[in-house]
């Protein structure tokens, strides 16, 4: 009798008809085939060992003969079904221009129709190893999701499900909720950019959240949530976490630009009460909630595990800043804070900084905050305490210009920074020369992303000086020194420094020189050098 591995290899080469014929030929009884095949022993084996083996084989045969679950015919049926089924999966995916993968199904932007969703549902029994499913940005998924969720029991290993921009309806949410029990390992559910989820429809999903649910991250970006939706979310998360220890439960909640208004923040506070283990909270882009941070402050202060707080572009007021000052001392685990694009905080940073766990901070995003001179000086004083800081974004803060040395002095003893963004900061030639000095001292040796774009006040000697110290930027992957479209300027005075520096930057994969004017011979030399770098190197440069 052929081994199972031999049958499998043969089955991959046979046609479906050949497999069926092979099955018919195998309809003889197991006992008959055993009698024909006989037993094999190594020379020198004892008669007792042979006898023992014969008895064991006989017992196994009897057990298999009485156990319909181990019937070779049934096994062959399953094998044929599996091969034919995988063939259907391949055919379906190739029709969409995709390659089959038993663990990942990525069909975003595929113009799927309702018929495609129904067909995909019939294929799930042959995709039992699936862990990731992404059907995002297929408008016609909305209204037909039930056909798919009805078969979710076949993909019990699913851990990530994305349905962004699918025009989901209340009926889709209800069907998805009913199917959650079939995917107990689901950790990330992304329903962003589905306006139909809001408008008081979220309860269709959250009312089906079960105790002990394994979900760790829920994304509802730009879903037009109402106060009723936030109340439903609170109830759902309360139910989901009712049987969980505090160390379990939802870890990340993304509500970016989802239409939250001031009144909804009270309901958000109710949500947060039931997820004390939350590590990441994003409520950015909700301008209509301005002035209401105090409503959620008490619950926010309970999130002692919170490591990432994103409240950028929320139109925060002075009243919100006061609430933030009260909350931040409780967030001892915080490592990332994004308060960008909140102009009212520009004068309040000196009050906020002392409340942060500065020694733990890794990312501090303050771009477009309208930092005042006093706030910028407070940041300069705090830099020596930001010993783990990896990312600093001060772009679009004019107070930086002419005073960059204040920040760079503290970097000399840190050398942790990986991302520094100073776009449109009114930097001067002297500022960039200070940056060159920091590079020479090794303070920028770990920097991977350096954005100095839109700083037209920097003279040629500044750019030439920085590039001359390229050896101190050995980790640099992205460099942007682009100018504004309205100020094209010849780059000839410092291009030789750039051409000399590029071979000393082995990690560089992206160089932006937009709106600098290059002669054709300069462009040719630049192209010649960049072509020798890693495959996929991106050069952004205006045509000569």
XYZ file of C-alpha atoms in Angstrom, residues 189-404:
216
model
C -10.777 44.326 13.489
C -10.511 47.326 11.157
C -13.804 48.839 9.973
C -12.462 52.314 9.187
C -13.981 54.623 6.575
C -17.440 53.088 6.704
C -19.864 55.931 7.350
C -22.730 53.441 7.693
C -21.206 52.114 10.895
C -22.031 55.356 12.649
C -25.392 57.087 12.653
C -26.448 54.970 15.663
C -25.755 51.641 13.880
C -22.696 50.489 15.822
C -24.865 48.643 18.328
C -25.601 46.049 15.601
C -22.012 44.895 16.050
C -21.173 45.699 19.662
C -24.306 44.054 21.042
C -22.777 40.752 19.903
C -19.442 41.202 21.666
C -18.963 38.198 23.939
C -17.246 37.804 27.308
C -13.697 36.612 26.853
C -13.399 38.021 23.320
C -9.736 37.964 22.213
C -9.895 41.284 20.311
C -6.885 43.515 20.993
C -7.320 46.331 18.475
C -10.452 48.013 17.103
C -10.201 50.656 14.382
C -13.143 52.908 13.559
C -11.404 55.745 11.708
C -13.775 58.243 10.016
C -16.935 56.251 10.797
C -19.141 59.217 11.754
C -19.869 57.959 15.245
C -22.601 59.584 17.320
C -23.146 59.752 21.055
C -25.435 56.712 20.707
C -22.642 54.805 18.967
C -20.192 55.620 21.755
C -22.746 54.424 24.316
C -23.146 51.181 22.349
C -19.362 50.799 22.210
C -19.158 51.227 25.971
C -21.779 48.533 26.523
C -20.083 46.171 24.082
C -16.646 46.567 25.612
C -18.132 46.189 29.082
C -19.596 42.840 28.037
C -16.402 41.788 26.260
C -14.228 42.518 29.281
C -16.603 41.204 31.934
C -14.743 37.904 32.350
C -11.245 39.138 31.627
C -8.356 39.933 33.928
C -7.094 43.522 33.746
C -4.019 42.387 31.788
C -6.233 41.205 28.925
C -8.782 42.940 26.748
C -8.590 45.667 24.123
C -5.116 47.154 23.736
C -5.616 49.715 20.941
C -8.603 51.918 20.103
C -8.433 54.102 16.985
C -11.174 56.726 16.621
C -9.353 59.145 14.309
C -11.647 61.631 12.550
C -14.750 59.586 13.374
C -17.049 62.550 13.937
C -16.911 62.736 17.730
C -18.571 65.814 19.196
C -18.148 67.295 22.646
C -21.097 65.402 24.136
C -19.753 62.073 22.813
C -16.621 62.459 24.920
C -18.639 61.665 28.026
C -19.606 58.339 26.449
C -15.978 57.795 25.452
C -15.143 58.146 29.128
C -17.578 55.316 29.841
C -15.791 53.192 27.215
C -12.385 53.776 28.789
C -13.584 52.668 32.216
C -13.904 49.100 30.924
C -10.507 48.863 29.208
C -7.946 49.781 31.900
C -5.303 47.759 30.037
C -5.520 50.031 26.958
C -2.080 50.839 25.558
C -2.901 52.962 22.515
C -5.640 55.606 22.123
C -6.159 57.689 18.974
C -8.953 60.282 19.025
C -7.217 62.669 16.624
C -8.947 64.703 13.935
C -12.161 65.217 15.919
C -12.361 68.997 15.816
C -16.010 69.066 16.841
C -14.984 67.728 20.246
C -12.869 70.800 21.032
C -13.277 72.045 24.572
C -14.590 68.711 25.856
C -11.415 66.977 27.010
C -12.348 67.562 30.631
C -15.308 65.208 30.151
C -13.017 62.278 29.522
C -10.101 63.341 31.739
C -11.098 61.322 34.820
C -11.392 58.077 32.839
C -8.248 58.852 30.855
C -6.277 59.155 34.072
C -7.170 55.519 34.900
C -5.267 54.209 31.855
C -2.044 53.468 33.700
C -0.867 51.166 30.881
C -1.355 53.766 28.150
C 1.855 54.166 26.135
C 0.563 56.079 23.087
C -1.838 59.047 23.101
C -2.720 60.737 19.815
C -4.870 63.882 20.044
C -3.494 65.831 17.083
C -5.769 68.053 15.010
C -8.460 68.241 17.679
C -8.640 72.035 17.945
C -7.719 71.826 21.621
C -8.496 74.902 23.687
C -6.875 76.419 26.789
C -9.513 74.590 28.814
C -8.436 71.308 27.152
C -4.805 72.119 27.928
C -5.703 72.523 31.611
C -7.391 69.100 31.562
C -4.339 67.582 29.901
C -2.039 69.008 32.572
C -4.169 67.240 35.207
C -4.210 63.901 33.336
C -0.621 63.470 32.169
C 0.950 62.858 35.621
C -1.179 59.692 35.910
C 0.028 58.304 32.567
C 3.345 57.000 33.855
C 3.688 54.421 31.054
C 3.386 57.023 28.282
C 6.135 56.837 25.638
C 4.461 58.601 22.689
C 2.491 61.850 22.613
C 1.107 63.495 19.490
C -0.425 66.936 20.069
C 0.391 68.302 16.613
C -1.772 70.883 14.840
C -3.255 72.268 18.041
C -2.250 75.924 17.890
C -3.647 76.740 21.334
C -0.993 74.516 22.909
C 1.828 76.651 21.546
C 1.880 78.799 24.693
C 1.172 75.926 27.089
C 4.017 73.519 26.393
C 6.064 74.809 29.320
C 3.212 73.696 31.592
C 2.756 70.322 29.850
C 6.375 69.165 29.720
C 6.922 68.831 33.506
C 3.878 66.541 33.719
C 5.292 64.037 31.206
C 7.399 60.985 32.125
C 10.276 62.545 30.147
C 12.740 59.734 30.838
C 10.370 57.250 29.134
C 9.371 59.314 26.097
C 10.333 57.897 22.697
C 8.179 59.956 20.325
C 7.195 63.611 20.758
C 5.227 65.114 17.881
C 4.755 68.877 18.169
C 4.571 69.949 14.532
C 2.389 72.931 13.665
C 1.672 73.786 17.283
C 2.628 77.445 17.020
C 5.305 77.051 19.686
C 6.058 80.320 21.414
C 9.612 81.348 22.250
C 8.994 80.471 25.897
C 7.637 77.021 24.998
C 10.571 76.335 22.701
C 13.028 77.314 25.405
C 11.205 75.002 27.824
C 11.614 72.178 25.313
C 15.319 72.957 24.992
C 15.704 72.708 28.759
C 13.814 69.409 28.832
C 15.910 67.759 26.115
C 18.540 66.555 28.572
C 15.819 64.504 30.315
C 14.538 62.938 27.067
C 17.249 60.294 27.130
C 15.257 57.677 25.149
C 13.770 60.033 22.572
C 13.770 58.468 19.093
C 11.448 60.772 17.146
C 11.057 64.567 17.373
C 8.850 66.531 14.983
C 8.961 70.331 15.246
C 7.998 71.134 11.662
C 6.086 74.336 10.922
C 7.169 75.997 14.177
C 8.910 79.237 13.242
C 10.343 79.731 16.725
C 12.921 77.023 15.967
C 14.652 79.131 13.320
C 17.841 80.771 14.586
C 17.747 78.781 17.832
C 18.390 75.168 16.799
